PDB file of N, CA and C in Angstrom:
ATOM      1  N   UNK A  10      57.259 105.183 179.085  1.00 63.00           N
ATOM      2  CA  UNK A  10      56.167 104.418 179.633  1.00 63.00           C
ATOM      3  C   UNK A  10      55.693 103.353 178.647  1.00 63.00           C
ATOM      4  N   UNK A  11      55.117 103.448 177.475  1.00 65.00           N
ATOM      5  CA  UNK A  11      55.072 102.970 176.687  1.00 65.00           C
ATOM      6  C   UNK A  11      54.688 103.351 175.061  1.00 65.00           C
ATOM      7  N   UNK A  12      55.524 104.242 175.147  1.00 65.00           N
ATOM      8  CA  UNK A  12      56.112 104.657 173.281  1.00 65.00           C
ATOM      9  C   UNK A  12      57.431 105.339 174.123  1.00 65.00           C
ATOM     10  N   UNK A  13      58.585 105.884 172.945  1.00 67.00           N
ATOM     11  CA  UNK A  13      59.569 106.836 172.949  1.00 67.00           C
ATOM     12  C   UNK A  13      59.039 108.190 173.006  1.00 67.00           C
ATOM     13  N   UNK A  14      58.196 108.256 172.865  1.00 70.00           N
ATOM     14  CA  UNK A  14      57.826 109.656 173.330  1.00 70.00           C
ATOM     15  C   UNK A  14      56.487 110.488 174.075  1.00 70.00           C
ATOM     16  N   UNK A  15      56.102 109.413 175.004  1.00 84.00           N
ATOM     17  CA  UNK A  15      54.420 108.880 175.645  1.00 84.00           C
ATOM     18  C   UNK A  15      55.339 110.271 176.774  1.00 84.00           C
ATOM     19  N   UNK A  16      53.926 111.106 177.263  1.00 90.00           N
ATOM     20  CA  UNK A  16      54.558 112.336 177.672  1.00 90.00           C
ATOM     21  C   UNK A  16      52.716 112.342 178.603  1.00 90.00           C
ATOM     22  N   UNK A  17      52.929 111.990 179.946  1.00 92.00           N
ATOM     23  CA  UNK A  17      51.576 112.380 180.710  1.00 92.00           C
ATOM     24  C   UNK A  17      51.240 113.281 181.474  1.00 92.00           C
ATOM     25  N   UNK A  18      50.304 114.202 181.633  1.00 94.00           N
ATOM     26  CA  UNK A  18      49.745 115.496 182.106  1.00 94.00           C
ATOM     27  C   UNK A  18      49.106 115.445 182.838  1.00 94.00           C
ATOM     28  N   UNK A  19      49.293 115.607 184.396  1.00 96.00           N
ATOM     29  CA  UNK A  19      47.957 115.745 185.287  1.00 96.00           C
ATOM     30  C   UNK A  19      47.712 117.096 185.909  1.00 96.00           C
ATOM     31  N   UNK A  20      46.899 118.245 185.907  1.00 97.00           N
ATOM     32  CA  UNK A  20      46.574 119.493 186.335  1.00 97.00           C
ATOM     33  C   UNK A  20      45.192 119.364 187.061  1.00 97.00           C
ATOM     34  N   UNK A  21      45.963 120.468 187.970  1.00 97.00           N
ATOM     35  CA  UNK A  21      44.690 120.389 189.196  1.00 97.00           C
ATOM     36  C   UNK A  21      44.740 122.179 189.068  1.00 97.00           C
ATOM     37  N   UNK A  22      43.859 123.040 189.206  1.00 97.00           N
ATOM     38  CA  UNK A  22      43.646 124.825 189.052  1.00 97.00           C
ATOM     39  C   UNK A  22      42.573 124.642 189.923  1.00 97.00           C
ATOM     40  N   UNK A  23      42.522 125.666 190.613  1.00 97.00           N
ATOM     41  CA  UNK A  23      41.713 125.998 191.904  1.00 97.00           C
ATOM     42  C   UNK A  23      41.929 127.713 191.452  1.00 97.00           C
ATOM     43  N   UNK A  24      39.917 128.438 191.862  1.00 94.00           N
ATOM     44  CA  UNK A  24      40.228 130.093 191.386  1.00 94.00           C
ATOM     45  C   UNK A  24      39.418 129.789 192.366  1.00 94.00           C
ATOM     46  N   UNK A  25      39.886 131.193 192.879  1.00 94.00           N
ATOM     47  CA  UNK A  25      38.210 131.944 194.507  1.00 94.00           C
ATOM     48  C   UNK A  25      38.545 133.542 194.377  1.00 94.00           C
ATOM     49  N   UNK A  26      37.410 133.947 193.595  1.00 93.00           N
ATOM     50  CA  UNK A  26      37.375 135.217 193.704  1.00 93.00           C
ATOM     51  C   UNK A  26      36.155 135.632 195.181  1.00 93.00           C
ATOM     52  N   UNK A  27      36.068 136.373 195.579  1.00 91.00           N
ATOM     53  CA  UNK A  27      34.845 137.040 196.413  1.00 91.00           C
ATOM     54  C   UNK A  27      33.202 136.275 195.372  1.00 91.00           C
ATOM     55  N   UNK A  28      33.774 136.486 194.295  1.00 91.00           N
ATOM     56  CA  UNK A  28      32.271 136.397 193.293  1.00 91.00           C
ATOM     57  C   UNK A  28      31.998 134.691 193.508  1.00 91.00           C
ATOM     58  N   UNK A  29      33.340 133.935 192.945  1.00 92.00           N
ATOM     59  CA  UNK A  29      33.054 132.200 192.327  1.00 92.00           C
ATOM     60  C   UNK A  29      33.869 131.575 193.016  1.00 92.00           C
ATOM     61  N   UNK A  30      34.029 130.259 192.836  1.00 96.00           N
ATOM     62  CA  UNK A  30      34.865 129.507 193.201  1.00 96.00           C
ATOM     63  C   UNK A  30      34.395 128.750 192.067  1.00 96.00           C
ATOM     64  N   UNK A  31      35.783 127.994 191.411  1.00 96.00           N
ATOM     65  CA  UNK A  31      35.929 126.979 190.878  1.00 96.00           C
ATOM     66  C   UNK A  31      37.094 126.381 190.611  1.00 96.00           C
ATOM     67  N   UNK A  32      36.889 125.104 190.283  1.00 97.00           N
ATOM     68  CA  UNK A  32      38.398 124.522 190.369  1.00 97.00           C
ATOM     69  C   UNK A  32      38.033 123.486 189.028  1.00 97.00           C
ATOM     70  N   UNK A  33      39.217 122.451 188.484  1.00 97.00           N
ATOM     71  CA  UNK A  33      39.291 122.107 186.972  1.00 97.00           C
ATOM     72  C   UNK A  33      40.613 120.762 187.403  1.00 97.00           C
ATOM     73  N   UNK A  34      40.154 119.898 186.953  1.00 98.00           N
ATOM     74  CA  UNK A  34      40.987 118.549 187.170  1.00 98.00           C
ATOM     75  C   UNK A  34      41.628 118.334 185.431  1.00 98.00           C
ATOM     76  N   UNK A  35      42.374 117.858 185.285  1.00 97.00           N
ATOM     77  CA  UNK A  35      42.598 117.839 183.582  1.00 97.00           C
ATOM     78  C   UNK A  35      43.690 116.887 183.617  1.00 97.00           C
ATOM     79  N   UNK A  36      43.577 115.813 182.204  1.00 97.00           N
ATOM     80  CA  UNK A  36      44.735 114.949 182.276  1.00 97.00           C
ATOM     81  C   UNK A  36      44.742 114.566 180.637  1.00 97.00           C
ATOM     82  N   UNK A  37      46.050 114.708 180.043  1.00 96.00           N
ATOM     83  CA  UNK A  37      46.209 114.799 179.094  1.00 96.00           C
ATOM     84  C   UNK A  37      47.394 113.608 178.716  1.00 96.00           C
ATOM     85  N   UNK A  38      47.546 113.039 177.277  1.00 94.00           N
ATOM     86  CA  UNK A  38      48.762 112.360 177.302  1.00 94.00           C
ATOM     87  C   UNK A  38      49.308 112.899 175.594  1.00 94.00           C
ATOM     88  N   UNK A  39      50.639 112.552 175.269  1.00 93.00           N
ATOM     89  CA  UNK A  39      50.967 112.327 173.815  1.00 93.00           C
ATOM     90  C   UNK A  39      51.734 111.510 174.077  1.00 93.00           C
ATOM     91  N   UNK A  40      51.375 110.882 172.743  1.00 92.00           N
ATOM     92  CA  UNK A  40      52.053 109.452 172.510  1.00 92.00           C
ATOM     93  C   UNK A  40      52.482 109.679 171.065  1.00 92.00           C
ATOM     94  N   UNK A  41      53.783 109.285 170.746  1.00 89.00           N
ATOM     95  CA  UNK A  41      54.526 109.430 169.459  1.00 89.00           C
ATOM     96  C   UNK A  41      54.753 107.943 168.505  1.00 89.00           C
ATOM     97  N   UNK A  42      53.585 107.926 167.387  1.00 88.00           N
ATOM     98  CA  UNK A  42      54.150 106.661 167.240  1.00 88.00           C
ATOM     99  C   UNK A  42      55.124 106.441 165.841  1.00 88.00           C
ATOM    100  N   UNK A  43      55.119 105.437 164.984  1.00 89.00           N
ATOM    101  CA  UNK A  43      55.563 105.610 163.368  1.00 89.00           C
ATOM    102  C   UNK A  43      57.106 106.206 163.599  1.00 89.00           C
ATOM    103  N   UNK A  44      57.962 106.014 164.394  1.00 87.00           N
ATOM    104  CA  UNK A  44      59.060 106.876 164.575  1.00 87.00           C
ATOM    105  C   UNK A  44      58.536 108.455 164.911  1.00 87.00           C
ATOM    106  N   UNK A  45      58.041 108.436 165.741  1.00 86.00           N
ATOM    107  CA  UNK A  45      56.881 110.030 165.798  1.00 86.00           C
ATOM    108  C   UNK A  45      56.542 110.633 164.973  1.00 86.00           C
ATOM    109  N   UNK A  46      56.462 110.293 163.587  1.00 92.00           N
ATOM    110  CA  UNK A  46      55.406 111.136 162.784  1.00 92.00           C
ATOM    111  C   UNK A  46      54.295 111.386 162.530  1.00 92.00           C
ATOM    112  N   UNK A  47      53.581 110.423 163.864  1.00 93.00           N
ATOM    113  CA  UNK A  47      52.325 110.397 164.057  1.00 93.00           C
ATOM    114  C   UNK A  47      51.927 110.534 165.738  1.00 93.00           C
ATOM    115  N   UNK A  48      51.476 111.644 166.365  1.00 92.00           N
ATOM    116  CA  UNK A  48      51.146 111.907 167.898  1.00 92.00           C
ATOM    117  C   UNK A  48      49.919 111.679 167.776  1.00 92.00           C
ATOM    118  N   UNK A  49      49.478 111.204 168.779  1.00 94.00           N
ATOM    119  CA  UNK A  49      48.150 111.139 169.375  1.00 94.00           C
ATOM    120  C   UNK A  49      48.309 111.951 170.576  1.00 94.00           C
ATOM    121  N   UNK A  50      47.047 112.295 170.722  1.00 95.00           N
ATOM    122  CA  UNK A  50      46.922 113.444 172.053  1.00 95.00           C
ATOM    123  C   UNK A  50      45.491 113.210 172.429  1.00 95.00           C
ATOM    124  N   UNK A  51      44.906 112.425 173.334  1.00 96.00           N
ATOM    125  CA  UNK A  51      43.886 112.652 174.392  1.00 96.00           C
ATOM    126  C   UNK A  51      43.563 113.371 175.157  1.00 96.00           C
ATOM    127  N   UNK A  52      42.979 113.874 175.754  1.00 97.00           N
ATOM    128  CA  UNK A  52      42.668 114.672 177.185  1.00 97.00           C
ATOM    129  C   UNK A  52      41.147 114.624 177.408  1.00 97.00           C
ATOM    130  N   UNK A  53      41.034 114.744 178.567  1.00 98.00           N
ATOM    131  CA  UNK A  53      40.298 114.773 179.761  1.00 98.00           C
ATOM    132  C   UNK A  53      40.282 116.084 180.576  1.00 98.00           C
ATOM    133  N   UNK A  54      38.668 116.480 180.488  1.00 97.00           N
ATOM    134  CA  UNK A  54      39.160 117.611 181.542  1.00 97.00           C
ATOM    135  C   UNK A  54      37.734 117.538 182.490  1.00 97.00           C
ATOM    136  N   UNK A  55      37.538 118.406 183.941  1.00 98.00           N
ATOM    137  CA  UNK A  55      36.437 118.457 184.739  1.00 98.00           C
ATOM    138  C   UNK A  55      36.682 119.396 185.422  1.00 98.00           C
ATOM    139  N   UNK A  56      35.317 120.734 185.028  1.00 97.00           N
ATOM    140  CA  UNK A  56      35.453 121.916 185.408  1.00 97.00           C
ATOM    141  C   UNK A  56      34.310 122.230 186.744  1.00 97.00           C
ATOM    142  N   UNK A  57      34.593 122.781 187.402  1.00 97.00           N
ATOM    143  CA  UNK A  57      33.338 122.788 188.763  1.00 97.00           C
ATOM    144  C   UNK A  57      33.055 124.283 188.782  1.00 97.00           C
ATOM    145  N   UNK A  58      31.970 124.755 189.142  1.00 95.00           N
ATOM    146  CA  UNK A  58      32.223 126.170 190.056  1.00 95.00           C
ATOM    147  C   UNK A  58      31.131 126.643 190.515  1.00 95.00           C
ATOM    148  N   UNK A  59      31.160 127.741 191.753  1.00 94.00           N
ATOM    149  CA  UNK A  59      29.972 127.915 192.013  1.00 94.00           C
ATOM    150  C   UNK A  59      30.042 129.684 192.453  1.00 94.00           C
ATOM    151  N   UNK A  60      29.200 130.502 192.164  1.00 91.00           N
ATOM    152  CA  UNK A  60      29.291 131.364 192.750  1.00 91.00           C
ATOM    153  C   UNK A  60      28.292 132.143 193.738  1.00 91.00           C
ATOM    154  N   UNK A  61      28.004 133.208 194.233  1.00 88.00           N
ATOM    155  CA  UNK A  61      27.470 133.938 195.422  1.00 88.00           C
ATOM    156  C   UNK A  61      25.974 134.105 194.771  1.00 88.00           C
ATOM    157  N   UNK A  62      25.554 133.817 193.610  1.00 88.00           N
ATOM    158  CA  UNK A  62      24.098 134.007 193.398  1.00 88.00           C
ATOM    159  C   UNK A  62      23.292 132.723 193.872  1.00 88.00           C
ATOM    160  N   UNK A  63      24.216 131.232 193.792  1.00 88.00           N
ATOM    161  CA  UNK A  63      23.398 130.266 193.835  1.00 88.00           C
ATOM    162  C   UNK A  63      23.720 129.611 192.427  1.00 88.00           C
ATOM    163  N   UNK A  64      23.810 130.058 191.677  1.00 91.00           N
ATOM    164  CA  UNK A  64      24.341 129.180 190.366  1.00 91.00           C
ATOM    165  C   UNK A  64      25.669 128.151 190.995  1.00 91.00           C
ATOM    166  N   UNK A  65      25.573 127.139 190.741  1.00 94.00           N
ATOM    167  CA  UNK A  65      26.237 125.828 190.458  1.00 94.00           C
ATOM    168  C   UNK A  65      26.821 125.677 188.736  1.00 94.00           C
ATOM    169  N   UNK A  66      27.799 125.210 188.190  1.00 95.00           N
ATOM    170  CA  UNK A  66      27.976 125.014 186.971  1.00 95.00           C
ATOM    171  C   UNK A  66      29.228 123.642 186.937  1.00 95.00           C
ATOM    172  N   UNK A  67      29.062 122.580 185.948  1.00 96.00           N
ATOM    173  CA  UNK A  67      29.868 121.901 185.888  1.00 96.00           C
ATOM    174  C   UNK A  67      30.113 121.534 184.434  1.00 96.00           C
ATOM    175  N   UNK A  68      31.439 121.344 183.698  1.00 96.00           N
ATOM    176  CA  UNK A  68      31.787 121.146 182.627  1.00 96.00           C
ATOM    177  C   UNK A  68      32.730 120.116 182.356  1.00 96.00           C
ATOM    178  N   UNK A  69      32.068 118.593 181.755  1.00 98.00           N
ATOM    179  CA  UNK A  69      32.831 117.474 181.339  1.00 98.00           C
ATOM    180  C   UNK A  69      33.605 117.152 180.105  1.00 98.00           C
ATOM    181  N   UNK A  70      35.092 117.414 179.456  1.00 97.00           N
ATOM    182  CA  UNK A  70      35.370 117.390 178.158  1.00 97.00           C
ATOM    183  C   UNK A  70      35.956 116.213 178.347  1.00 97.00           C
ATOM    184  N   UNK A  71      35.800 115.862 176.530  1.00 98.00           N
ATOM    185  CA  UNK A  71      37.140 115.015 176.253  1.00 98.00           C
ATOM    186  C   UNK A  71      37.964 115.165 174.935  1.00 98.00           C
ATOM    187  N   UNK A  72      38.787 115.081 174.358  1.00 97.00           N
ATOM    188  CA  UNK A  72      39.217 115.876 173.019  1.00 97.00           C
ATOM    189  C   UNK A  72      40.276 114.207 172.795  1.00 97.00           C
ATOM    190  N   UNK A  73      40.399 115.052 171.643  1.00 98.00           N
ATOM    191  CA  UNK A  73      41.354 114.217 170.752  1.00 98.00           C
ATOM    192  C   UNK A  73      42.556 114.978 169.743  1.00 98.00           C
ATOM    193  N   UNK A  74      43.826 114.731 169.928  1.00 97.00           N
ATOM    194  CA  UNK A  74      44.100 115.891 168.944  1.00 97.00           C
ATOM    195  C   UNK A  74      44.968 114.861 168.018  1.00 97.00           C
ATOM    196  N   UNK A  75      45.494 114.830 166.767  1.00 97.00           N
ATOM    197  CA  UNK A  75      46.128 113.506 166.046  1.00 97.00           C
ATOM    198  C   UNK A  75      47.133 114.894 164.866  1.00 97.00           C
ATOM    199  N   UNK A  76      48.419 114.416 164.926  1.00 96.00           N
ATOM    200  CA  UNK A  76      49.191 114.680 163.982  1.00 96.00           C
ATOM    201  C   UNK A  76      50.185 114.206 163.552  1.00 96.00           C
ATOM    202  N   UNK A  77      50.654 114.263 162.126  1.00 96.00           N
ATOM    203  CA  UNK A  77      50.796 113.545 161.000  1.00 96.00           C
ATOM    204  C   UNK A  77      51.884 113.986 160.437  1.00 96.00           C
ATOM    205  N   UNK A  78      53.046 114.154 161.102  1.00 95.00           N
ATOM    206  CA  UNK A  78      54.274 114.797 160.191  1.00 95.00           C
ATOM    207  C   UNK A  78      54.810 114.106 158.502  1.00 95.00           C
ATOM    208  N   UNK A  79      54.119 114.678 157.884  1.00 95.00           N
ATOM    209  CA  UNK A  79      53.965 114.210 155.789  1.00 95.00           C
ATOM    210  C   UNK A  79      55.492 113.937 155.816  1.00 95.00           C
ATOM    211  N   UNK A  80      56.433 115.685 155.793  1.00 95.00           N
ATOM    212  CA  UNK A  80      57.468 115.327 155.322  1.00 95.00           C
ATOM    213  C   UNK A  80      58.329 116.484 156.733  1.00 95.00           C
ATOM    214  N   UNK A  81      59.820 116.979 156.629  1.00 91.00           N
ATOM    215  CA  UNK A  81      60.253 117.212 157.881  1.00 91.00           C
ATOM    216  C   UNK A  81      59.718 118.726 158.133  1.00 91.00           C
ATOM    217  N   UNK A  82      59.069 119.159 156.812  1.00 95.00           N
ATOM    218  CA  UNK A  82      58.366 120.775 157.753  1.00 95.00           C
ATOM    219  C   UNK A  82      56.795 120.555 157.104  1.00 95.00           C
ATOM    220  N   UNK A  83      56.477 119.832 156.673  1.00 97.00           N
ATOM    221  CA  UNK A  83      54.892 119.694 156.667  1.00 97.00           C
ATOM    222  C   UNK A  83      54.542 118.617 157.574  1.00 97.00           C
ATOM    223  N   UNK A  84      53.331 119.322 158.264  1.00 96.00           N
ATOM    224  CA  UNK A  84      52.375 118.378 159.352  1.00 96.00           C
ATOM    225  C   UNK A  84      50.780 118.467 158.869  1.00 96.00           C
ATOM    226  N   UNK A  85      49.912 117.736 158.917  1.00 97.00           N
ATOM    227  CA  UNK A  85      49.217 117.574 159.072  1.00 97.00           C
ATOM    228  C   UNK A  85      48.031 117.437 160.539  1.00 97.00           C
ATOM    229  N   UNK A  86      47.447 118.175 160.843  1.00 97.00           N
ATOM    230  CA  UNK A  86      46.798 118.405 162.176  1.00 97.00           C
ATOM    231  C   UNK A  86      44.967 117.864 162.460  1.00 97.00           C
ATOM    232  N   UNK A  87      44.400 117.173 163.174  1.00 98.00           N
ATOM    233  CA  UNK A  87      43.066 117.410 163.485  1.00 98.00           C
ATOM    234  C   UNK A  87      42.642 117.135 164.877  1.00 98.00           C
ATOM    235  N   UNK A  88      41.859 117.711 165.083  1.00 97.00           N
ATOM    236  CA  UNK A  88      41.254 117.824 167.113  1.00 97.00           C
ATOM    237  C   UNK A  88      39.866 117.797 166.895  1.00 97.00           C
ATOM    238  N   UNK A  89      39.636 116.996 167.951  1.00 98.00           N
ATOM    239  CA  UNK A  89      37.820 116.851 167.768  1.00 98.00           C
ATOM    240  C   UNK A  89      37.729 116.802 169.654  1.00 98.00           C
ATOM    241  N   UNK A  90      36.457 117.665 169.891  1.00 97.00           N
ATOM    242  CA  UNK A  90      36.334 118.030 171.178  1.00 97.00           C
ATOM    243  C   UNK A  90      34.969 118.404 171.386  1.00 97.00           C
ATOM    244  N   UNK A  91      34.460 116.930 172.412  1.00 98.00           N
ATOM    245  CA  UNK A  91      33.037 116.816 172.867  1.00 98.00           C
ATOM    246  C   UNK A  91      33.270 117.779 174.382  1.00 98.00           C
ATOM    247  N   UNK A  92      31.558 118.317 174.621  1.00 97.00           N
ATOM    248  CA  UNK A  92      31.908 118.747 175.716  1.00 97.00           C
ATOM    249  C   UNK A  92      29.932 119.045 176.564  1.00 97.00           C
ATOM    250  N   UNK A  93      30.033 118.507 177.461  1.00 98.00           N
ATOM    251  CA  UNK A  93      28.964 118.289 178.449  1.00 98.00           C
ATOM    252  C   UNK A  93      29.042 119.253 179.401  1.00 98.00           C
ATOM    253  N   UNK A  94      27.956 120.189 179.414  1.00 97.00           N
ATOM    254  CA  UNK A  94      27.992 121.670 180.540  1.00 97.00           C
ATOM    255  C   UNK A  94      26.408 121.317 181.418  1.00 97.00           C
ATOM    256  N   UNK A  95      26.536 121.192 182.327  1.00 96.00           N
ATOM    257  CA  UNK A  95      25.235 121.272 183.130  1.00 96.00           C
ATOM    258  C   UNK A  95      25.371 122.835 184.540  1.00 96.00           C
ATOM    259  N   UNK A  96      24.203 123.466 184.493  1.00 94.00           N
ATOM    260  CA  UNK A  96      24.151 124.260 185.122  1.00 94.00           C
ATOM    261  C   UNK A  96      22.673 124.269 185.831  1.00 94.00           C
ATOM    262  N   UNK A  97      22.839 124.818 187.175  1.00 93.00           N
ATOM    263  CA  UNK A  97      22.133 124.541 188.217  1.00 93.00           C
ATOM    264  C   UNK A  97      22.185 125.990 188.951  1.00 93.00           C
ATOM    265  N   UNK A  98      20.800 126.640 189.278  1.00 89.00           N
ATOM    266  CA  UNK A  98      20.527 127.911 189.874  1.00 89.00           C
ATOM    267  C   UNK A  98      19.065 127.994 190.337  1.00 89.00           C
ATOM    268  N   UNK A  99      18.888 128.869 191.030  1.00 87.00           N
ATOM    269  CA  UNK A  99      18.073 128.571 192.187  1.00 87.00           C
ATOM    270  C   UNK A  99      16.321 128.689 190.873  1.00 87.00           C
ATOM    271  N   UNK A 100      16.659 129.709 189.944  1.00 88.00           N
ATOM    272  CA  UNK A 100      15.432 129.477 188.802  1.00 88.00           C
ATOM    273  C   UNK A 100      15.257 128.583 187.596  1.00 88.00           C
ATOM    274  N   UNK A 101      16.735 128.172 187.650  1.00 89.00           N
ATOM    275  CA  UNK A 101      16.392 127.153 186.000  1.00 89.00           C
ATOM    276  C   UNK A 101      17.806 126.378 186.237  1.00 89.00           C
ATOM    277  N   UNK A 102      17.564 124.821 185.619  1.00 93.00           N
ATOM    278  CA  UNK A 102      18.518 123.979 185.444  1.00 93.00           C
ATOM    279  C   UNK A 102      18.826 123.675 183.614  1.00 93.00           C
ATOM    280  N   UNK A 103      19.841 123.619 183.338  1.00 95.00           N
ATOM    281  CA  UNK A 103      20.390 123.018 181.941  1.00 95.00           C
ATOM    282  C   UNK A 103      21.254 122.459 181.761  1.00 95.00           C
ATOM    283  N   UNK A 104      21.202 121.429 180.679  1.00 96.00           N
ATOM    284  CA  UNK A 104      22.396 121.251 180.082  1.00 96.00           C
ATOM    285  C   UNK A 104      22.996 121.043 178.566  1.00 96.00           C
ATOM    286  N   UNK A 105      24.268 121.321 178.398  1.00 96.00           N
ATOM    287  CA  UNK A 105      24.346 122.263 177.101  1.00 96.00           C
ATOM    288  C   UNK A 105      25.434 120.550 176.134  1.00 96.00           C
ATOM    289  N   UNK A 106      25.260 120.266 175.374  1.00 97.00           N
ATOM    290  CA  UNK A 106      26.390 119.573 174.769  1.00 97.00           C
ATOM    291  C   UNK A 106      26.582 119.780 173.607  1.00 97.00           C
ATOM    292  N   UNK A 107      28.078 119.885 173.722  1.00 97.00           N
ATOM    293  CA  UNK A 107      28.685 121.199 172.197  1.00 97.00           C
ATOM    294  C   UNK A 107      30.335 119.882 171.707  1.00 97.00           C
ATOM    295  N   UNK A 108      29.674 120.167 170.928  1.00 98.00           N
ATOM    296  CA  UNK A 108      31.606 119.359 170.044  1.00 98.00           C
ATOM    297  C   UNK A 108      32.136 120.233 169.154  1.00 98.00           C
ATOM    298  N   UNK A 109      32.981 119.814 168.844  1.00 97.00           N
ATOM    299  CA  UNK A 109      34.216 120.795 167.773  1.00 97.00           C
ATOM    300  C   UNK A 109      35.201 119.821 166.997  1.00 97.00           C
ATOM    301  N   UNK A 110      35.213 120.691 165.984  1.00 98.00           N
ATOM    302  CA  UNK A 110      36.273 119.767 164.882  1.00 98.00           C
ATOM    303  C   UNK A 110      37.118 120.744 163.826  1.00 98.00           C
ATOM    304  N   UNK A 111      38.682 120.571 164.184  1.00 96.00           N
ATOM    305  CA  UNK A 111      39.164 121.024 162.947  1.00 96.00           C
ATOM    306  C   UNK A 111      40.375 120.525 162.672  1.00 96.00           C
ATOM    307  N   UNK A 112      40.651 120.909 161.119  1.00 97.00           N
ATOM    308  CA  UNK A 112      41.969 120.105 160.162  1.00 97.00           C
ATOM    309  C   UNK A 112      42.724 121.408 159.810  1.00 97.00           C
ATOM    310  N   UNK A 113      44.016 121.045 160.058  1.00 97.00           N
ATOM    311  CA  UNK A 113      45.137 121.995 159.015  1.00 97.00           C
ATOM    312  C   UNK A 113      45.887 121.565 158.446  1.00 97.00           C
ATOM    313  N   UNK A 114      46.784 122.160 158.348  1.00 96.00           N
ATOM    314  CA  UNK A 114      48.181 121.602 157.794  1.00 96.00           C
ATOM    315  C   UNK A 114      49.193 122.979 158.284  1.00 96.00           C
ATOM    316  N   UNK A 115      50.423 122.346 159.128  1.00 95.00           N
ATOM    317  CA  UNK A 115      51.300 123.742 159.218  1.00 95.00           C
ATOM    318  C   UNK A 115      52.375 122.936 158.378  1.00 95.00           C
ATOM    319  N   UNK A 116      52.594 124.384 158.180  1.00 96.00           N
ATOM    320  CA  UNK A 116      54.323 124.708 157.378  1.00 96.00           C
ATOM    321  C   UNK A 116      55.537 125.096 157.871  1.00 96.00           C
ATOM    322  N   UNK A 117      56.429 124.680 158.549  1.00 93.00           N
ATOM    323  CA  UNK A 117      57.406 125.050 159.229  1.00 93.00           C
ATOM    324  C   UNK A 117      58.106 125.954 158.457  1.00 93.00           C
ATOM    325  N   UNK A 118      58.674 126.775 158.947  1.00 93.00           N
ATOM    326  CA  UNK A 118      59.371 128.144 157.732  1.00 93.00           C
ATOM    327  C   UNK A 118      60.957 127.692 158.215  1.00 93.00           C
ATOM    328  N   UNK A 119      61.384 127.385 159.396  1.00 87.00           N
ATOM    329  CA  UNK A 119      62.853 126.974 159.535  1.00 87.00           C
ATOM    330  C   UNK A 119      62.990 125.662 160.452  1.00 87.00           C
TER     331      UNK A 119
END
């Protein structure tokens, strides 16, 4: 599409128990650039659900994930991931916004 190794994700999940229903839209890409020693990874996700008490709940992410191949078995890794929760029930409304962040490094053993 546009890199050698641009790779796109679209997921649709639908759950119905007796209790909830909810369903989750999600779209993700990697893109390989530097001769791929460097991926980028976006995503997108949108979570719905509702169940038999009256609670409503909806959850908006977006992430980032970036890695860094150093040399052919060391990588370098980091993901950062915002995320917007609003919830709705017949006694109280909220909404929650939470992010995340972390770094590694893997070691390939073979």
């Amino acid at each position: 599409l546009y890199s050698r190794r641009d790779i796109n994700s679209f997921n649709v999940s639908v759950m119905t128990t007796p209790l909830f229903k909810g369903a989750q839209l999600s779209y993700s890409n990697l893109t390989g650039l530097l001769n791929n020693d460097l991926t980028l990874e976006p995503s997108v996700r949108y979570y719905r659900q509702s169940d038999s008490t009256g609670l409503k709940a909806q959850r908006f992410s977006t992430g980032l994930r970036v890695s860094y191949r150093a040399t052919r078995r060391v990588s370098m890794l980091a993901e950062g991931v915002l995320e917007r929760a609003t919830t709705d029930s017949p006694t109280s409304t909220g909404t929650t916004n939470a992010g995340s962040f972390y770094m590694g490094l893997r070691y390939e053993l073979f």
